[in-house]
């Protein structure tokens, strides 16, 4: 339950950091706007309040500084300058680091002193007096400003580590059970040379005698060979008398000195949050500082962290969250599996109803048909709802781009305008996580290699500012993401030369490639078109990883590039990974399923249009040469004799690759649930799994990406 | 191995074999087996067992005997293997039985590797090979 507070806090932190990211960008573009300043101020203020409540003092310090600076801007005492923007970004980066710290070890080791001082210095340009007042205030609050902060508190006797809310709650619970709460401080002997291990042993001993609520520093963070004598401080709960505990502790090996001190009642109170003084900013919008549940164990705790809620409107984020509940992804997965079963059974009922109708003329048969229809509608809706429950707007991901692109273009000296569309497009949350890296790479690639430097653009008669457009949309049950730039485009000839030079393909092969295939060389391992390797786009390890990543997600990627005009990357992804639309085909008497989202198109060609080029059968479709493969060869299904005049070809794609599969018969497409073949069979080359068809029979699902693997090795 | 443990006795060709009853998930009638291209040769394919995909092996195949067309007596014995179920096609299932006398397998039993058996049950009708499932299922 305690960690729930932390989770809520982290969730809010995430939200506010994202918001800050966007707003600072906005501020940079549009420096004056009152609303922008206001929302940034509010974000800093919210974080200040909640970090204080959670006992994350460093974060409070920094957000407090940010808030103060923004307050000056808000009251028109200061104007926004590029320097200020940079400072704000710097502070934001520190906040992000802290978030990482909290996630990893529940305390903050990030040193914000420099950042806080930089903010202060900037402010004091005109605000000497107030800044001085502030630092004085901070010093009074027991926060040495110029000392590097670590998880450890300073002096054994004086400064204690901050207690986070969860520790305080826990401690109060133990007190109520009649346990004694004590600070146990120890100094290790200077000649102790394995301090980390010793600290571990000491903590373990203490944990045997009673309970250790907090250890500072944590033994994991202690280097084995620290120079100075190490001070250890523990918050300890147990039944012993302080004196006997002190003797016990002093008797431990390598302990030079031990002291036991009582825990003061106010240390357990929420005094950290009292530092958030609502009187300081009488003009700020009143909003609930936190939405953490009240602490039932501490009715005496001062509720001062909650400045009169209700006098102002809560921020939209707060309002939205009140209407959501948190559900573990695992539960949704279970639900999805069950729905999958339902989909299968529903298809079977449909089929039974159909055969019955053909065989009998009876009212009850008609009724069965109606029920089956109704049932399938309900199952369809149910499936959609469950799928939706797993979906998130892609904004979650795209929101990170503006900042990244800003930094990137600055580092590279590019000027560009970023346009993002379709942020509300929803897709499965697993997919959002998985697609992040490939997308980021494509964007970096576009900024680094695609868009030209401003001068080059001017010479080419283009506007100095390049255009980068990121667009997401739903297109027939798939998610399509475009990354477009109006840069130099990809030169197929240079691709060919470069690939030959790097030994990726032979000159002969290069000459045989069409322009499209030449551009697709970008996905080959070891390929990089940049003349100079920059640290932004890396060393040519990028694009092939993008390709394989998308392949793994059952997606496709296409490149459209016009020399001098720009490049468009088009990524197609399935909406979800569990239930897919599959094309049923027959091949040598066996039914096979080809995932629909791997199908680029289906054509019927006259048999004589399949030509052979150097032993490889190929077909020419709209100027693109596509290799042809016969599934029957691959799977040892007997060949059908007697050539049909027209052959159905299913053009499949995986990432950028295309392959035409010859099949005997196309049956149609339907929704299918991917089932694994189980641990006994394990992974089968070329098979992604199996599904159960409407008639109860099983059909294997082709794994498209491995079909390409085989072609390559042939 | 207690002598009174219960076994399901089944037949292939003219031989009798048995599997401990607690290893058996269920016994079903023969149904359509879907071949999966590219699986191990001794896996005949998969079946749909109430929405679950279950691999099916043929004992005839495993024992190096000719495959036979299925008869009305052909059954699939579904056994538990780790967390999965695996089906084994047999010519017929005879009965649930116990053995008063079980002897250790010799080097070979009816032309088969003795390691495939945990023991040989002595029954009125003759000798019954008690399958060592781990060994049978994990053949490569």
PDB file of N, CA and C in Angstrom, chain A residues 341 348 590 635 675-681 684 687 690-692 696-698 700, chain B residues 34-40 42-43 46-48 51 53 55 57 81 84 86 137:
ATOM      1  N   UNK A 341     -10.355 -16.791 -26.797  1.00  0.00           N
ATOM      2  CA  UNK A 341     -11.072 -18.063 -26.781  1.00  0.00           C
ATOM      3  C   UNK A 341     -12.501 -17.853 -27.283  1.00  0.00           C
ATOM      4  N   UNK A 348     -16.988 -20.707 -34.448  1.00  0.00           N
ATOM      5  CA  UNK A 348     -17.500 -22.070 -34.606  1.00  0.00           C
ATOM      6  C   UNK A 348     -19.015 -22.097 -34.560  1.00  0.00           C
ATOM      7  N   UNK A 590      -3.286 -28.120 -47.791  1.00  0.00           N
ATOM      8  CA  UNK A 590      -3.158 -27.642 -46.416  1.00  0.00           C
ATOM      9  C   UNK A 590      -3.601 -26.185 -46.316  1.00  0.00           C
ATOM     10  N   UNK A 635       7.777 -26.042 -47.624  1.00  0.00           N
ATOM     11  CA  UNK A 635       7.259 -26.879 -46.570  1.00  0.00           C
ATOM     12  C   UNK A 635       7.071 -28.324 -47.005  1.00  0.00           C
ATOM     13  N   UNK A 675      -2.104 -18.640 -31.402  1.00  0.00           N
ATOM     14  CA  UNK A 675      -1.825 -19.522 -30.275  1.00  0.00           C
ATOM     15  C   UNK A 675      -0.443 -20.115 -30.480  1.00  0.00           C
ATOM     16  N   UNK A 676       0.225 -20.325 -29.376  1.00  0.00           N
ATOM     17  CA  UNK A 676       1.562 -20.886 -29.527  1.00  0.00           C
ATOM     18  C   UNK A 676       1.447 -22.397 -29.699  1.00  0.00           C
ATOM     19  N   UNK A 677       2.458 -22.989 -30.276  1.00  0.00           N
ATOM     20  CA  UNK A 677       2.440 -24.436 -30.483  1.00  0.00           C
ATOM     21  C   UNK A 677       2.837 -25.166 -29.203  1.00  0.00           C
ATOM     22  N   UNK A 678       3.126 -24.418 -28.178  1.00  0.00           N
ATOM     23  CA  UNK A 678       3.458 -25.040 -26.893  1.00  0.00           C
ATOM     24  C   UNK A 678       4.932 -25.332 -26.764  1.00  0.00           C
ATOM     25  N   UNK A 679       5.341 -25.548 -25.516  1.00  0.00           N
ATOM     26  CA  UNK A 679       6.758 -25.735 -25.234  1.00  0.00           C
ATOM     27  C   UNK A 679       7.282 -27.034 -25.829  1.00  0.00           C
ATOM     28  N   UNK A 680       6.410 -28.026 -25.974  1.00  0.00           N
ATOM     29  CA  UNK A 680       6.900 -29.317 -26.452  1.00  0.00           C
ATOM     30  C   UNK A 680       7.439 -29.210 -27.877  1.00  0.00           C
ATOM     31  N   UNK A 681       6.665 -28.531 -28.722  1.00  0.00           N
ATOM     32  CA  UNK A 681       7.127 -28.378 -30.098  1.00  0.00           C
ATOM     33  C   UNK A 681       8.181 -27.280 -30.168  1.00  0.00           C
ATOM     34  N   UNK A 684       9.295 -23.321 -34.327  1.00  0.00           N
ATOM     35  CA  UNK A 684       9.437 -23.963 -35.628  1.00  0.00           C
ATOM     36  C   UNK A 684       9.772 -22.891 -36.657  1.00  0.00           C
ATOM     37  N   UNK A 687       7.125 -20.761 -38.844  1.00  0.00           N
ATOM     38  CA  UNK A 687       5.769 -20.827 -38.308  1.00  0.00           C
ATOM     39  C   UNK A 687       5.673 -19.925 -37.073  1.00  0.00           C
ATOM     40  N   UNK A 690      -0.219 -21.152 -34.353  1.00  0.00           N
ATOM     41  CA  UNK A 690      -1.336 -21.768 -35.049  1.00  0.00           C
ATOM     42  C   UNK A 690      -2.604 -21.106 -34.561  1.00  0.00           C
ATOM     43  N   UNK A 691      -3.668 -21.329 -35.290  1.00  0.00           N
ATOM     44  CA  UNK A 691      -4.939 -20.816 -34.838  1.00  0.00           C
ATOM     45  C   UNK A 691      -5.999 -21.874 -35.055  1.00  0.00           C
ATOM     46  N   UNK A 692      -7.148 -21.679 -34.396  1.00  0.00           N
ATOM     47  CA  UNK A 692      -8.231 -22.625 -34.556  1.00  0.00           C
ATOM     48  C   UNK A 692      -9.278 -21.984 -35.441  1.00  0.00           C
ATOM     49  N   UNK A 696     -13.183 -25.776 -36.209  1.00  0.00           N
ATOM     50  CA  UNK A 696     -12.489 -26.467 -35.129  1.00  0.00           C
ATOM     51  C   UNK A 696     -11.143 -27.028 -35.545  1.00  0.00           C
ATOM     52  N   UNK A 697     -10.819 -26.928 -36.818  1.00  0.00           N
ATOM     53  CA  UNK A 697      -9.516 -27.454 -37.222  1.00  0.00           C
ATOM     54  C   UNK A 697      -8.430 -26.427 -36.958  1.00  0.00           C
ATOM     55  N   UNK A 698      -7.210 -26.923 -36.988  1.00  0.00           N
ATOM     56  CA  UNK A 698      -6.070 -26.071 -36.665  1.00  0.00           C
ATOM     57  C   UNK A 698      -5.380 -25.663 -37.963  1.00  0.00           C
ATOM     58  N   UNK A 700      -1.769 -23.655 -39.335  1.00  0.00           N
ATOM     59  CA  UNK A 700      -0.527 -22.965 -38.985  1.00  0.00           C
ATOM     60  C   UNK A 700      -0.494 -21.540 -39.543  1.00  0.00           C
TER      61      UNK A 700
ATOM     62  N   UNK B  34      -3.515 -31.746 -37.776  1.00  0.00           N
ATOM     63  CA  UNK B  34      -2.991 -30.782 -38.744  1.00  0.00           C
ATOM     64  C   UNK B  34      -1.479 -30.858 -38.757  1.00  0.00           C
ATOM     65  N   UNK B  35      -0.960 -31.091 -39.923  1.00  0.00           N
ATOM     66  CA  UNK B  35       0.489 -31.151 -40.037  1.00  0.00           C
ATOM     67  C   UNK B  35       1.061 -29.735 -39.934  1.00  0.00           C
ATOM     68  N   UNK B  36       2.116 -29.604 -39.180  1.00  0.00           N
ATOM     69  CA  UNK B  36       2.797 -28.315 -39.115  1.00  0.00           C
ATOM     70  C   UNK B  36       4.111 -28.459 -39.877  1.00  0.00           C
ATOM     71  N   UNK B  37       4.255 -27.707 -40.961  1.00  0.00           N
ATOM     72  CA  UNK B  37       5.483 -27.861 -41.752  1.00  0.00           C
ATOM     73  C   UNK B  37       6.701 -27.494 -40.911  1.00  0.00           C
ATOM     74  N   UNK B  38       7.702 -28.333 -41.022  1.00  0.00           N
ATOM     75  CA  UNK B  38       8.967 -27.987 -40.375  1.00  0.00           C
ATOM     76  C   UNK B  38       9.133 -28.472 -38.945  1.00  0.00           C
ATOM     77  N   UNK B  39       8.167 -29.202 -38.390  1.00  0.00           N
ATOM     78  CA  UNK B  39       8.363 -29.710 -37.028  1.00  0.00           C
ATOM     79  C   UNK B  39       9.211 -30.973 -37.053  1.00  0.00           C
ATOM     80  N   UNK B  40       9.602 -31.428 -35.864  1.00  0.00           N
ATOM     81  CA  UNK B  40      10.385 -32.640 -35.770  1.00  0.00           C
ATOM     82  C   UNK B  40       9.605 -33.786 -36.444  1.00  0.00           C
ATOM     83  N   UNK B  42       8.979 -36.827 -35.815  1.00  0.00           N
ATOM     84  CA  UNK B  42       8.112 -37.731 -35.061  1.00  0.00           C
ATOM     85  C   UNK B  42       6.865 -37.041 -34.535  1.00  0.00           C
ATOM     86  N   UNK B  43       6.761 -35.714 -34.734  1.00  0.00           N
ATOM     87  CA  UNK B  43       5.522 -35.034 -34.376  1.00  0.00           C
ATOM     88  C   UNK B  43       4.603 -35.074 -35.596  1.00  0.00           C
ATOM     89  N   UNK B  46      -0.694 -31.265 -34.970  1.00  0.00           N
ATOM     90  CA  UNK B  46      -1.343 -30.758 -33.767  1.00  0.00           C
ATOM     91  C   UNK B  46      -2.851 -30.973 -33.873  1.00  0.00           C
ATOM     92  N   UNK B  47      -3.485 -31.030 -32.710  1.00  0.00           N
ATOM     93  CA  UNK B  47      -4.941 -31.100 -32.683  1.00  0.00           C
ATOM     94  C   UNK B  47      -5.471 -29.958 -31.828  1.00  0.00           C
ATOM     95  N   UNK B  48      -6.755 -29.750 -31.966  1.00  0.00           N
ATOM     96  CA  UNK B  48      -7.429 -28.737 -31.157  1.00  0.00           C
ATOM     97  C   UNK B  48      -8.118 -29.452 -30.019  1.00  0.00           C
ATOM     98  N   UNK B  51      -9.839 -25.894 -27.643  1.00  0.00           N
ATOM     99  CA  UNK B  51      -9.262 -24.551 -27.743  1.00  0.00           C
ATOM    100  C   UNK B  51      -7.785 -24.488 -27.459  1.00  0.00           C
ATOM    101  N   UNK B  53      -3.972 -25.933 -28.309  1.00  0.00           N
ATOM    102  CA  UNK B  53      -3.278 -26.640 -29.384  1.00  0.00           C
ATOM    103  C   UNK B  53      -2.328 -27.655 -28.773  1.00  0.00           C
ATOM    104  N   UNK B  55       0.255 -30.940 -29.413  1.00  0.00           N
ATOM    105  CA  UNK B  55       1.012 -31.724 -30.389  1.00  0.00           C
ATOM    106  C   UNK B  55       0.688 -33.220 -30.251  1.00  0.00           C
ATOM    107  N   UNK B  57       2.022 -37.206 -31.226  1.00  0.00           N
ATOM    108  CA  UNK B  57       3.076 -38.093 -31.717  1.00  0.00           C
ATOM    109  C   UNK B  57       2.442 -39.417 -32.090  1.00  0.00           C
ATOM    110  N   UNK B  81       2.860 -33.430 -19.924  1.00  0.00           N
ATOM    111  CA  UNK B  81       4.304 -33.331 -20.060  1.00  0.00           C
ATOM    112  C   UNK B  81       4.698 -31.926 -19.645  1.00  0.00           C
ATOM    113  N   UNK B  84       2.588 -28.850 -20.305  1.00  0.00           N
ATOM    114  CA  UNK B  84       1.842 -29.018 -21.543  1.00  0.00           C
ATOM    115  C   UNK B  84       1.193 -30.378 -21.614  1.00  0.00           C
ATOM    116  N   UNK B  86       0.573 -33.563 -24.317  1.00  0.00           N
ATOM    117  CA  UNK B  86       1.064 -34.122 -25.567  1.00  0.00           C
ATOM    118  C   UNK B  86       0.220 -35.347 -25.884  1.00  0.00           C
ATOM    119  N   UNK B 137       8.995 -39.124 -24.855  1.00  0.00           N
ATOM    120  CA  UNK B 137       8.637 -37.808 -25.372  1.00  0.00           C
ATOM    121  C   UNK B 137       9.849 -36.991 -25.785  1.00  0.00           C
TER     122      UNK B 137
END
